[in-house]
Coordinates of C-alpha atoms in Angstrom, one line a residue:
Chain D
M1 CA 42.7 20.1 18.7
A2 CA 42.4 18.6 22.1
E3 CA 43.8 15.1 22.5
R4 CA 40.9 12.6 22.4
R5 CA 41.1 9.5 24.5
F6 CA 40.7 6.3 22.6
G7 CA 38.8 3.5 24.2
E8 CA 38.8 -0.2 23.8
V9 CA 39.1 -2.0 20.5
I10 CA 35.6 -1.9 19.0
L11 CA 36.4 -3.8 15.8
A12 CA 39.2 -6.0 14.8
V13 CA 39.7 -7.9 11.6
Q14 CA 42.0 -10.9 11.7
D15 CA 43.7 -12.4 8.6
I16 CA 40.8 -11.5 6.3
S17 CA 41.1 -13.0 2.8
L18 CA 38.5 -12.3 0.1
S19 CA 38.6 -13.4 -3.5
F20 CA 36.2 -13.2 -6.4
G21 CA 36.9 -16.2 -8.5
G22 CA 40.6 -15.9 -9.3
V23 CA 40.9 -12.2 -8.3
K24 CA 42.3 -11.8 -4.8
A25 CA 40.7 -8.6 -3.4
L26 CA 42.2 -9.0 0.1
T27 CA 45.0 -11.2 1.4
S28 CA 45.3 -11.8 5.1
V29 CA 44.6 -8.3 6.2
S30 CA 44.5 -7.6 10.0
F31 CA 44.0 -4.3 11.8
E32 CA 41.9 -3.0 14.6
I33 CA 39.8 0.1 15.3
R34 CA 39.6 1.6 18.7
E35 CA 36.6 3.5 20.1
H36 CA 36.3 7.2 19.4
E37 CA 39.1 7.2 16.8
I38 CA 39.1 8.3 13.2
R39 CA 40.7 5.4 11.3
A40 CA 41.6 6.1 7.7
I41 CA 42.0 3.3 5.2
I42 CA 44.1 4.5 2.2
G43 CA 45.7 2.9 -0.8
P44 CA 45.9 3.2 -4.6
N45 CA 43.0 2.3 -6.8
G46 CA 42.0 -1.3 -6.6
A47 CA 43.8 -1.8 -3.3
G48 CA 40.8 -3.4 -1.7
K49 CA 39.6 -0.5 0.5
S50 CA 36.0 -0.6 -0.4
S51 CA 36.0 -4.4 -0.2
M52 CA 37.3 -4.1 3.3
L53 CA 34.4 -1.9 4.3
N54 CA 32.0 -4.3 2.6
V55 CA 33.5 -7.1 4.6
I56 CA 33.1 -5.1 7.8
N57 CA 29.4 -4.5 7.4
G58 CA 28.7 -7.9 6.0
F59 CA 28.0 -7.2 2.4
Y60 CA 30.9 -9.4 1.3
H61 CA 31.7 -12.6 3.0
P62 CA 35.4 -13.3 3.3
Q63 CA 36.7 -16.8 2.6
E64 CA 39.2 -16.7 5.5
G65 CA 39.7 -14.8 8.7
S66 CA 37.4 -13.5 11.4
I67 CA 35.9 -10.2 12.5
T68 CA 35.6 -9.3 16.2
Y69 CA 33.0 -6.6 16.8
K70 CA 32.2 -5.5 20.4
G71 CA 34.0 -8.5 21.8
V72 CA 32.1 -11.1 19.6
T73 CA 34.2 -13.0 17.0
R74 CA 32.5 -14.1 13.8
S75 CA 33.8 -15.5 10.6
R76 CA 31.6 -13.0 8.8
M77 CA 29.0 -10.3 9.4
H78 CA 25.5 -10.0 8.1
P79 CA 24.3 -6.7 6.8
H80 CA 21.1 -6.8 8.9
H81 CA 23.1 -7.8 12.0
A82 CA 25.7 -5.1 11.4
A83 CA 23.0 -2.5 11.0
S84 CA 21.1 -3.4 14.1
H85 CA 24.3 -3.5 16.2
G86 CA 25.4 0.0 15.4
I87 CA 27.4 -0.1 12.1
A88 CA 26.3 2.5 9.6
R89 CA 27.9 3.5 6.4
T90 CA 27.9 5.8 3.4
F91 CA 28.7 4.8 -0.2
Q92 CA 31.4 5.8 -2.7
N93 CA 28.7 6.4 -5.3
I94 CA 25.9 8.1 -3.5
A95 CA 23.2 5.6 -2.7
L96 CA 20.4 7.8 -1.5
F97 CA 16.7 7.1 -2.1
R98 CA 16.3 9.5 -4.9
G99 CA 12.6 9.8 -5.0
M100 CA 12.3 10.6 -1.3
S101 CA 12.8 13.9 0.4
T102 CA 15.9 14.7 2.5
L103 CA 13.7 14.3 5.6
D104 CA 12.4 10.9 4.6
N105 CA 15.9 9.7 3.7
I106 CA 17.2 10.5 7.1
M107 CA 14.1 9.1 8.8
T108 CA 14.8 5.9 6.9
G109 CA 18.1 5.7 8.7
R110 CA 16.1 5.1 11.9
V111 CA 14.3 2.0 10.9
H112 CA 15.9 0.2 13.8
K113 CA 14.5 2.6 16.4
M114 CA 10.9 2.3 15.2
K115 CA 8.9 -0.6 16.5
A116 CA 5.3 0.1 15.6
N117 CA 3.8 -2.6 13.4
V118 CA 2.0 -2.0 10.1
L119 CA -1.5 -2.0 11.7
M120 CA -0.5 0.6 14.2
Q121 CA 0.9 2.7 11.4
A122 CA -2.2 2.3 9.3
L123 CA -4.3 3.6 12.1
Y124 CA -1.9 6.5 12.5
W125 CA -2.6 7.4 16.2
P126 CA -0.9 4.4 17.8
A127 CA 2.4 5.1 15.9
R128 CA 2.2 8.9 16.1
R129 CA 4.3 9.3 19.3
E130 CA 7.1 7.1 18.0
E131 CA 7.1 9.0 14.7
V132 CA 7.3 12.3 16.4
E133 CA 10.1 11.2 18.7
N134 CA 12.2 10.0 15.8
R135 CA 11.4 13.1 13.9
E136 CA 12.8 15.2 16.7
F137 CA 16.0 13.2 16.6
V138 CA 16.2 13.6 12.9
E139 CA 15.7 17.4 13.2
H140 CA 18.8 17.5 15.5
I141 CA 20.8 15.9 12.7
I142 CA 19.4 18.2 10.1
D143 CA 20.4 21.1 12.3
F144 CA 23.8 19.6 12.9
L145 CA 24.5 19.2 9.2
E146 CA 23.0 22.6 8.4
I147 CA 20.5 21.3 5.8
Q148 CA 17.3 22.8 7.2
A149 CA 16.5 24.5 3.9
I150 CA 16.4 21.3 1.9
R151 CA 14.4 19.3 4.4
K152 CA 11.4 18.7 2.0
T153 CA 13.4 18.6 -1.3
P154 CA 13.6 15.3 -3.2
V155 CA 17.2 14.3 -2.9
G156 CA 17.4 13.6 -6.7
R157 CA 17.2 17.4 -7.2
L158 CA 20.0 18.3 -4.8
P159 CA 23.6 19.1 -5.9
Y160 CA 26.3 16.5 -5.4
G161 CA 27.8 18.0 -2.3
M162 CA 24.5 18.3 -0.5
Q163 CA 23.6 14.7 -1.4
K164 CA 26.9 13.5 0.3
R165 CA 25.8 15.5 3.3
V166 CA 22.3 13.9 3.3
E167 CA 23.9 10.5 3.1
L168 CA 26.0 11.2 6.1
G169 CA 22.8 12.3 7.9
R170 CA 21.1 9.1 7.0
A171 CA 24.0 7.1 8.5
L172 CA 24.1 9.3 11.6
A173 CA 20.3 8.8 12.1
A174 CA 21.0 5.2 13.1
E175 CA 23.1 6.5 16.1
P176 CA 25.9 4.3 15.0
D177 CA 28.8 3.2 17.2
L178 CA 31.0 2.6 14.2
L179 CA 30.5 4.8 11.1
L180 CA 32.1 3.7 7.8
L181 CA 32.6 6.5 5.3
D182 CA 33.5 5.4 1.8
E183 CA 35.2 8.4 0.1
P184 CA 33.1 11.1 1.8
M185 CA 35.0 13.9 0.0
A186 CA 35.3 12.5 -3.4
G187 CA 34.5 14.9 -6.2
M188 CA 34.1 17.9 -3.9
N189 CA 35.7 21.3 -4.1
L190 CA 37.9 22.7 -1.4
E191 CA 35.1 24.5 0.5
E192 CA 32.8 21.4 0.5
K193 CA 35.7 19.3 1.7
E194 CA 36.4 21.6 4.5
D195 CA 32.7 21.5 5.5
M196 CA 32.8 17.7 5.4
C197 CA 36.0 17.5 7.5
R198 CA 34.3 19.7 10.0
F199 CA 31.3 17.4 10.2
V200 CA 33.4 14.3 10.5
L201 CA 35.4 15.8 13.3
D202 CA 32.3 17.1 15.0
V203 CA 30.7 13.7 14.8
T204 CA 33.4 12.1 16.9
E205 CA 33.6 14.9 19.3
E206 CA 29.8 15.4 19.9
F207 CA 28.5 11.8 19.6
G208 CA 31.8 9.9 20.3
T209 CA 31.3 7.9 17.2
T210 CA 34.1 5.8 15.9
I211 CA 34.8 6.4 12.2
A212 CA 36.6 4.4 9.6
L213 CA 37.0 6.3 6.4
I214 CA 38.4 5.7 3.0
E215 CA 39.8 8.8 1.3
H216 CA 42.1 9.7 -1.5
D217 CA 42.9 13.3 -0.5
M218 CA 46.1 12.8 1.4
G219 CA 45.9 16.3 2.9
V220 CA 42.6 15.4 4.5
V221 CA 43.7 12.0 5.6
M222 CA 46.9 13.3 7.3
D223 CA 45.0 16.2 8.9
I224 CA 41.9 14.5 10.4
S225 CA 42.7 10.8 11.0
D226 CA 44.2 9.4 14.2
R227 CA 45.7 6.3 12.6
V228 CA 46.0 5.1 9.1
V229 CA 46.1 1.7 7.5
V230 CA 47.5 1.4 4.0
L231 CA 46.5 -1.3 1.6
D232 CA 48.0 -2.2 -1.7
Y233 CA 46.9 -5.0 -4.0
G234 CA 44.8 -6.4 -1.2
E235 CA 47.7 -6.6 1.3
K236 CA 48.4 -4.4 4.3
L237 CA 51.5 -2.2 3.7
A238 CA 51.6 -0.1 6.8
D239 CA 49.6 0.8 9.9
G240 CA 50.2 3.7 12.3
V241 CA 49.8 7.4 13.0
P242 CA 49.8 9.6 9.9
A243 CA 53.4 10.9 10.5
E244 CA 54.8 7.3 10.6
V245 CA 52.9 6.2 7.5
R246 CA 54.0 9.2 5.5
E247 CA 57.7 8.2 6.1
D248 CA 57.2 4.5 5.4
Q249 CA 59.3 3.5 2.4
A250 CA 56.8 0.8 1.2
V251 CA 54.0 3.3 1.2
V252 CA 56.0 5.9 -0.7
D253 CA 56.9 3.1 -3.2
A254 CA 53.3 2.1 -3.7
Y255 CA 52.1 5.6 -4.4
L256 CA 55.0 6.9 -6.4
G257 CA 56.3 3.7 -7.9
V258 CA 59.8 2.2 -7.6
A259 CA 62.6 2.9 -10.1
H260 CA 63.6 -0.3 -11.9
D261 CA 67.3 -0.5 -12.8
Chain T
M1 CA -2.9 34.1 -4.4
I2 CA -5.9 31.9 -3.7
Y3 CA -3.7 29.0 -2.8
R4 CA -1.2 30.5 -0.5
E5 CA 0.0 29.1 2.8
A6 CA 1.3 32.4 3.9
G7 CA 0.6 32.9 7.6
Q8 CA 0.0 29.3 8.2
F9 CA 2.7 28.2 10.6
K10 CA 3.2 24.7 11.9
T11 CA 4.2 24.5 15.5
S12 CA 4.3 20.8 15.9
Y13 CA 5.7 17.8 13.9
P14 CA 2.2 16.2 13.7
A15 CA 0.9 19.3 12.1
D16 CA 3.9 19.3 9.7
R17 CA 3.2 15.8 8.5
A18 CA -0.6 16.1 8.2
I19 CA -2.1 14.7 5.0
F20 CA -3.5 18.1 4.1
P21 CA -1.2 20.6 5.8
I22 CA -2.7 23.7 4.1
V23 CA -6.1 25.1 5.1
Q24 CA -7.3 25.6 1.5
D25 CA -6.6 21.9 0.9
R26 CA -8.8 20.9 3.9
Y27 CA -11.7 23.1 2.7
F28 CA -11.3 21.5 -0.7
V29 CA -11.3 18.0 0.6
A30 CA -14.3 18.8 2.9
A31 CA -16.2 20.1 -0.2
I32 CA -15.3 17.0 -2.2
A33 CA -16.4 14.7 0.7
L34 CA -19.7 16.6 1.1
A35 CA -20.3 16.3 -2.6
A36 CA -19.5 12.6 -2.7
F37 CA -21.5 11.6 0.4
V38 CA -24.5 13.9 0.0
A39 CA -24.8 15.5 -3.4
V40 CA -24.0 12.5 -5.5
P41 CA -26.5 10.1 -3.9
L42 CA -29.2 12.8 -4.0
L43 CA -28.7 14.1 -7.5
A44 CA -27.1 11.4 -9.6
S45 CA -29.2 9.2 -11.7
E46 CA -29.1 5.4 -11.3
Y47 CA -27.1 5.2 -14.6
W48 CA -24.4 7.5 -13.1
L49 CA -24.3 5.6 -9.8
V50 CA -24.1 2.1 -11.3
T51 CA -22.1 2.5 -14.5
I52 CA -19.8 5.3 -13.5
M53 CA -19.4 5.8 -9.8
L54 CA -19.3 2.1 -8.7
P55 CA -16.6 1.0 -11.2
F56 CA -14.7 4.2 -10.5
L57 CA -14.7 3.4 -6.8
V58 CA -13.8 -0.3 -7.2
L59 CA -11.0 0.4 -9.7
S60 CA -9.7 3.2 -7.5
L61 CA -9.4 0.7 -4.7
A62 CA -7.6 -1.9 -6.9
A63 CA -5.3 0.9 -8.1
I64 CA -4.4 1.9 -4.5
G65 CA -3.5 -1.8 -4.0
L66 CA -1.3 -2.0 -7.1
N67 CA 0.2 1.4 -6.3
I68 CA 1.4 0.2 -3.0
L69 CA 3.2 -2.7 -4.7
T70 CA 4.4 -1.0 -7.9
G71 CA 4.4 2.7 -7.1
Y72 CA 5.8 2.5 -3.6
A73 CA 7.7 -0.8 -3.3
G74 CA 8.7 -0.7 -6.9
L75 CA 7.7 -4.3 -7.6
L76 CA 6.0 -4.6 -11.0
S77 CA 3.0 -6.8 -11.1
L78 CA 0.7 -8.0 -13.8
G79 CA -1.3 -10.2 -11.6
T80 CA -4.0 -7.7 -10.5
G81 CA -6.8 -9.4 -12.3
G82 CA -5.9 -12.8 -10.8
F83 CA -5.9 -11.3 -7.3
M84 CA -9.2 -9.6 -7.9
A85 CA -10.7 -12.9 -9.0
C86 CA -9.2 -14.4 -5.9
G87 CA -11.0 -11.8 -3.8
A88 CA -14.3 -12.2 -5.7
F89 CA -14.3 -16.0 -5.4
A90 CA -13.2 -16.0 -1.7
A91 CA -16.1 -13.6 -1.0
Y92 CA -18.5 -15.9 -2.9
K93 CA -17.4 -19.0 -1.1
L94 CA -17.4 -17.3 2.3
S95 CA -20.8 -15.8 2.0
T96 CA -22.4 -19.0 0.7
A97 CA -20.6 -21.3 3.2
F98 CA -21.3 -19.0 6.2
P99 CA -24.5 -17.2 5.4
E100 CA -24.6 -15.6 8.9
L101 CA -21.2 -13.9 8.3
H102 CA -21.6 -10.1 8.1
I103 CA -20.9 -8.6 4.7
I104 CA -18.0 -6.5 6.1
G105 CA -16.5 -9.7 7.5
V106 CA -16.9 -11.3 4.1
F107 CA -15.0 -8.5 2.4
A108 CA -12.3 -8.3 5.1
L109 CA -11.7 -12.1 5.1
S110 CA -11.6 -12.3 1.3
G111 CA -9.0 -9.5 1.4
V112 CA -7.0 -11.6 4.0
I113 CA -7.2 -14.7 1.9
T114 CA -6.0 -12.8 -1.2
A115 CA -3.2 -11.4 0.9
G116 CA -2.1 -14.9 1.7
V117 CA -2.2 -15.9 -2.0
G118 CA -0.3 -12.7 -2.8
V119 CA 2.4 -13.5 -0.4
V120 CA 2.9 -17.0 -2.0
F121 CA 3.2 -15.4 -5.5
G122 CA 5.4 -12.7 -4.0
I123 CA 8.1 -15.0 -2.8
P124 CA 10.0 -14.9 -6.2
S125 CA 10.4 -11.1 -5.7
L126 CA 13.3 -11.7 -3.4
R127 CA 15.4 -13.0 -6.3
I128 CA 14.0 -11.3 -9.4
K129 CA 12.8 -7.8 -10.2
G130 CA 11.6 -5.6 -13.0
F131 CA 10.3 -7.3 -16.1
Y132 CA 11.2 -10.8 -14.8
L133 CA 9.0 -10.3 -11.8
A134 CA 6.3 -9.0 -14.0
V135 CA 6.4 -12.2 -15.9
A136 CA 6.3 -14.2 -12.7
T137 CA 3.2 -12.4 -11.6
L138 CA 1.7 -12.9 -15.1
A139 CA 1.9 -16.6 -14.3
S140 CA -0.2 -16.0 -11.2
Q141 CA -2.7 -14.1 -13.3
F142 CA -3.2 -17.0 -15.7
F143 CA -3.1 -19.7 -13.0
L144 CA -5.7 -18.1 -10.8
V145 CA -8.2 -17.4 -13.5
W146 CA -7.7 -20.9 -14.9
L147 CA -8.2 -22.3 -11.4
F148 CA -11.5 -20.5 -10.8
N149 CA -12.6 -21.4 -14.3
K150 CA -11.7 -25.1 -14.1
L151 CA -12.6 -26.2 -10.6
P152 CA -16.4 -26.1 -10.2
W153 CA -16.1 -26.1 -6.4
F154 CA -15.3 -22.4 -6.5
T155 CA -18.6 -21.6 -8.3
N156 CA -20.6 -24.0 -6.1
Y157 CA -20.9 -26.2 -9.2
S158 CA -22.7 -23.6 -11.2
P159 CA -23.0 -24.9 -14.8
S160 CA -22.3 -21.6 -16.4
G161 CA -19.3 -20.8 -14.2
V162 CA -21.0 -17.5 -13.1
I163 CA -21.2 -16.5 -9.5
S164 CA -24.0 -14.3 -8.3
A165 CA -23.8 -12.2 -5.1
P166 CA -26.3 -13.4 -2.5
P167 CA -28.3 -10.6 -0.9
R168 CA -26.6 -9.3 2.3
A169 CA -27.7 -6.4 4.5
L170 CA -25.3 -4.0 6.2
F171 CA -27.8 -3.6 9.0
G172 CA -31.6 -4.2 9.3
D173 CA -33.0 -4.2 5.8
V174 CA -30.4 -1.9 4.2
F175 CA -29.2 -4.3 1.5
V176 CA -25.9 -3.6 -0.1
T177 CA -25.6 -6.7 -2.3
G178 CA -28.1 -8.8 -4.3
S179 CA -31.0 -7.7 -6.3
S180 CA -32.9 -5.8 -3.6
A181 CA -30.0 -3.4 -2.9
T182 CA -30.6 0.1 -4.1
P183 CA -27.9 1.9 -6.1
E184 CA -27.6 4.6 -3.4
A185 CA -27.0 2.0 -0.7
K186 CA -24.4 0.3 -2.8
Y187 CA -22.7 3.5 -3.7
L188 CA -22.6 4.8 -0.1
F189 CA -21.3 1.5 1.2
A190 CA -18.6 1.3 -1.5
L191 CA -17.6 5.0 -1.0
T192 CA -17.2 4.6 2.8
A193 CA -15.2 1.4 2.4
V194 CA -12.9 3.0 -0.2
C195 CA -12.4 6.2 1.8
V196 CA -11.5 4.3 4.9
L197 CA -9.1 2.0 3.1
A198 CA -7.6 4.9 1.2
L199 CA -7.0 6.7 4.5
L200 CA -5.3 3.6 6.0
A201 CA -3.1 3.3 2.9
K202 CA -2.1 6.9 3.1
N203 CA -1.1 6.5 6.7
M204 CA 1.0 3.5 5.8
V205 CA 2.8 5.2 2.9
R206 CA 3.6 8.3 5.0
G207 CA 4.8 6.2 7.9
N208 CA 7.8 4.0 8.6
I209 CA 6.6 1.1 6.4
G210 CA 6.1 3.5 3.4
R211 CA 9.6 4.8 3.8
K212 CA 10.9 1.2 3.8
W213 CA 9.0 0.4 0.6
M214 CA 10.3 3.5 -1.1
A215 CA 13.8 2.8 0.1
I216 CA 13.7 -0.7 -1.6
R217 CA 12.2 0.9 -4.7
D218 CA 14.9 3.6 -5.0
M219 CA 18.0 1.7 -4.0
D220 CA 17.7 -1.8 -2.7
I221 CA 21.3 -2.3 -1.8
A222 CA 21.4 0.7 0.4
A223 CA 18.1 -0.3 2.0
E224 CA 19.6 -3.7 2.8
I225 CA 22.7 -2.2 4.4
I226 CA 20.6 0.2 6.5
G227 CA 19.1 -3.0 7.8
I228 CA 15.7 -3.1 6.1
P229 CA 14.7 -6.8 6.0
M230 CA 14.3 -7.4 2.2
L231 CA 12.0 -10.5 2.2
R232 CA 9.8 -9.3 5.0
T233 CA 9.3 -5.9 3.6
K234 CA 8.7 -7.1 0.1
L235 CA 6.2 -9.8 1.2
L236 CA 4.4 -7.2 3.4
A237 CA 4.0 -5.1 0.3
F238 CA 2.6 -8.1 -1.6
A239 CA 0.3 -8.9 1.3
I240 CA -1.1 -5.4 1.8
S241 CA -1.4 -4.8 -1.9
S242 CA -3.2 -8.1 -2.4
F243 CA -5.5 -7.3 0.5
Y244 CA -6.6 -4.1 -1.2
I245 CA -6.9 -5.8 -4.6
G246 CA -8.8 -8.7 -3.1
V247 CA -11.3 -6.4 -1.4
A248 CA -11.7 -4.6 -4.7
G249 CA -12.3 -7.9 -6.5
A250 CA -15.0 -8.8 -4.0
M251 CA -16.6 -5.4 -4.3
W252 CA -16.5 -5.8 -8.1
A253 CA -18.4 -9.1 -8.0
F254 CA -20.7 -8.2 -5.1
I255 CA -21.5 -4.5 -5.4
Y256 CA -20.7 -3.4 -9.0
T257 CA -21.7 -6.3 -11.3
S258 CA -23.6 -8.6 -8.8
S259 CA -22.8 -11.6 -11.0
V260 CA -19.5 -12.4 -12.6
E261 CA -17.4 -15.1 -14.1
A262 CA -13.7 -15.7 -13.7
L263 CA -12.9 -14.5 -17.2
A264 CA -14.0 -11.0 -16.2
F265 CA -10.7 -10.8 -14.3
G266 CA -8.5 -11.6 -17.3
I267 CA -5.3 -10.0 -18.3
E268 CA -7.2 -7.0 -19.6
R269 CA -8.2 -6.1 -16.0
S270 CA -4.5 -6.3 -14.9
F271 CA -3.5 -3.9 -17.7
Q272 CA -6.5 -1.6 -17.0
V273 CA -5.4 -1.2 -13.3
L274 CA -1.7 -0.8 -14.4
F275 CA -2.8 1.9 -16.8
I276 CA -4.7 3.6 -14.1
I277 CA -1.7 3.9 -11.8
I278 CA 0.6 4.9 -14.7
I279 CA -1.8 7.6 -15.9
G280 CA -2.8 8.7 -12.3
G281 CA 0.8 8.7 -11.0
L282 CA 3.0 6.0 -9.6
G283 CA 3.5 6.3 -5.9
S284 CA 0.5 8.5 -5.2
I285 CA -2.8 7.6 -3.5
L286 CA -4.5 10.6 -5.0
G287 CA -3.2 9.5 -8.4
S288 CA -5.0 6.2 -8.0
F289 CA -8.3 8.1 -7.9
L290 CA -7.4 10.4 -10.7
G291 CA -6.3 7.6 -12.9
A292 CA -9.4 5.6 -12.2
A293 CA -11.6 8.6 -13.0
F294 CA -9.7 9.1 -16.3
I295 CA -10.0 5.4 -17.4
V296 CA -13.7 5.2 -16.5
L297 CA -14.9 8.6 -17.7
L298 CA -12.9 9.0 -20.9
P299 CA -14.5 6.2 -22.9
I300 CA -18.0 7.5 -21.8
L301 CA -17.0 11.0 -22.9
L302 CA -15.6 9.7 -26.2
S303 CA -18.7 7.7 -27.0
N304 CA -21.0 10.6 -26.2
A305 CA -18.9 13.3 -27.8
P306 CA -20.1 12.9 -31.4
Q307 CA -23.8 13.5 -30.4
L308 CA -22.8 16.4 -28.2
I309 CA -21.3 18.2 -31.2
G310 CA -24.1 17.1 -33.5
L311 CA -22.3 14.5 -35.6
Q312 CA -24.1 11.4 -36.8
I313 CA -21.6 8.6 -36.8
P314 CA -22.5 4.9 -37.0
V315 CA -22.3 3.0 -33.7
D316 CA -19.5 0.6 -34.7
M317 CA -17.5 3.5 -36.1
V318 CA -17.8 5.2 -32.7
T319 CA -16.5 2.1 -31.0
H320 CA -13.5 1.9 -33.2
L321 CA -12.8 5.6 -32.9
E322 CA -13.0 5.3 -29.2
F323 CA -10.3 2.7 -29.1
M324 CA -8.1 4.7 -31.4
I325 CA -8.5 8.0 -29.5
F326 CA -8.2 6.4 -26.2
G327 CA -4.9 4.7 -27.1
A328 CA -3.5 7.9 -28.7
L329 CA -4.5 9.9 -25.6
I330 CA -2.7 7.5 -23.3
I331 CA 0.5 7.7 -25.4
L332 CA 0.3 11.4 -25.7
F333 CA -0.3 11.7 -22.0
L334 CA 2.7 9.6 -21.1
I335 CA 5.0 11.6 -23.3
V336 CA 3.8 14.9 -22.0
E337 CA 3.6 14.0 -18.3
P338 CA 5.2 10.7 -17.5
H339 CA 4.6 11.2 -13.8
G340 CA 0.8 11.2 -14.2
L341 CA -2.2 13.2 -13.2
A342 CA -1.0 13.5 -9.6
R343 CA 2.1 15.4 -10.8
L344 CA -0.1 17.7 -13.0
W345 CA -2.2 18.4 -9.9
S346 CA 0.9 19.3 -7.8
I347 CA 2.2 21.5 -10.6
A348 CA -1.2 23.2 -10.7
K349 CA -1.1 23.8 -7.0
E350 CA 2.4 25.3 -7.3
K351 CA 1.2 27.7 -10.0
L352 CA -1.9 28.6 -8.0
R353 CA 0.3 29.9 -5.1
L354 CA 1.2 32.9 -7.3
W355 CA -1.7 33.2 -9.7
P356 CA -2.9 35.7 -10.9
F357 CA 0.3 37.6 -10.0
P358 CA 3.5 37.1 -11.9
H359 CA 5.7 36.9 -8.8

């Protein structure tokens, strides 16, 4: 793989602490994500990985710390603001709109690009051009993800692997600058995982999208990510390129356990 | 065989997202439109026009309104009757206070007023959903009917609490409301209004706003993270739904019954419209029409059925039987096809692609 050039820091979290009542989900976690990189967040179950993603896109509000996104520092994000400023995500448990077709699901990802008001849409013709332009973009994504055949199928009827792919498509439709993937390969067989890895790598190469992903398959993480941050019990254990992290004693201890004498 | 899209290629995105993408569908719809606009007014008796076609059209419109809210946006409402009353009384106050206002303006404005009321009662929907929201809208149902019943200002101090539609002409001396309006004029006016509004509704639900509504219905958290503004989109669903229901209420009072009291828009009306969309199909504009036809026609069919097969049954017995059979049919129907008549229709279309060949 050709060496990609990483740009400026697109997102930095500083000293983020998040707790739910007495449960501390994250304790003073800091790391940064650079443009065009694939940044993996790993850690054992309950380490606070999904909470971290939820903090980044504003679904959870941390009690302490700040988030710097595209040079603007805030104490917390709002989902609406995050979405309209180029953060898109997929979910651990697929959160597609089950009653809608693949096409409509991906079209919904483009709500921010569509400006026609309700009256214009009701009259059809004033909103037609916008609808067609966005449809063209969505068809590119459908081609990119190789899901042409299921364009009109309600997503509730699709197999699991396809649903994951449609969800990636919905996130890509927003033309995000930062894409958050919460376990994109969970529950997949080897072939599906290889497909998904290919899509993730192609996304950064073709669109230059920055990706933060949570994944449990260490083979996948070590292969495709540029840098890895390791969380355990809500604290940051290690941060660095995959080879470093793999050798880190604290990380090995967290995953394999420590012998108690 | 007869319903095959073979050889019909779409070469543009507009063609692909047409309402009736298949040629056979377009012929079918043209035939239905021709029958509705030409054959029915010429051939149907006054009884058919006034007691079957008018309530069918008005209830279809109300059902489209409720379907936008419940079927598309997934917000359960039991306040349909109250919002219909709101539309009816708004139309009455508008047409008596401003006699020179055109009847189309009266209907449109009463829809707008109902939309405003709907938005106010829709505010709780940001916090609550499902059955709890249904109970909150139930409050609006009882409050609105109580209000129109108790405050004599709404009925222009009529001692009986009944409002009568003043005669209004569409143009010249073509009256569409009041005692001098012919059933044909009323029917054609209602049909045109319902067709236009149904087309607008269809355009909304297949457009961006329809996708936003369905996104909130199917997975509200994901919709919020994508960046769909919750409050605005939900309130818009309430506003547009209430607009349709308000116009339907105004048409009920002015075109169908001509004189009406607030109690005609009781909780039974809310349930009637809810049954229409459940039987017709949630999240389907076509289903609103099919469900309304089912609800309006079935009781008439049931009450006439004994005579048709030569049975002599006492009238009160017929009424009781009608209730029992009607209830049983609804239950049976929901078990056999929970997605409503619209789903049956699409299954039939799927089957017709092959019929009469096995493959």
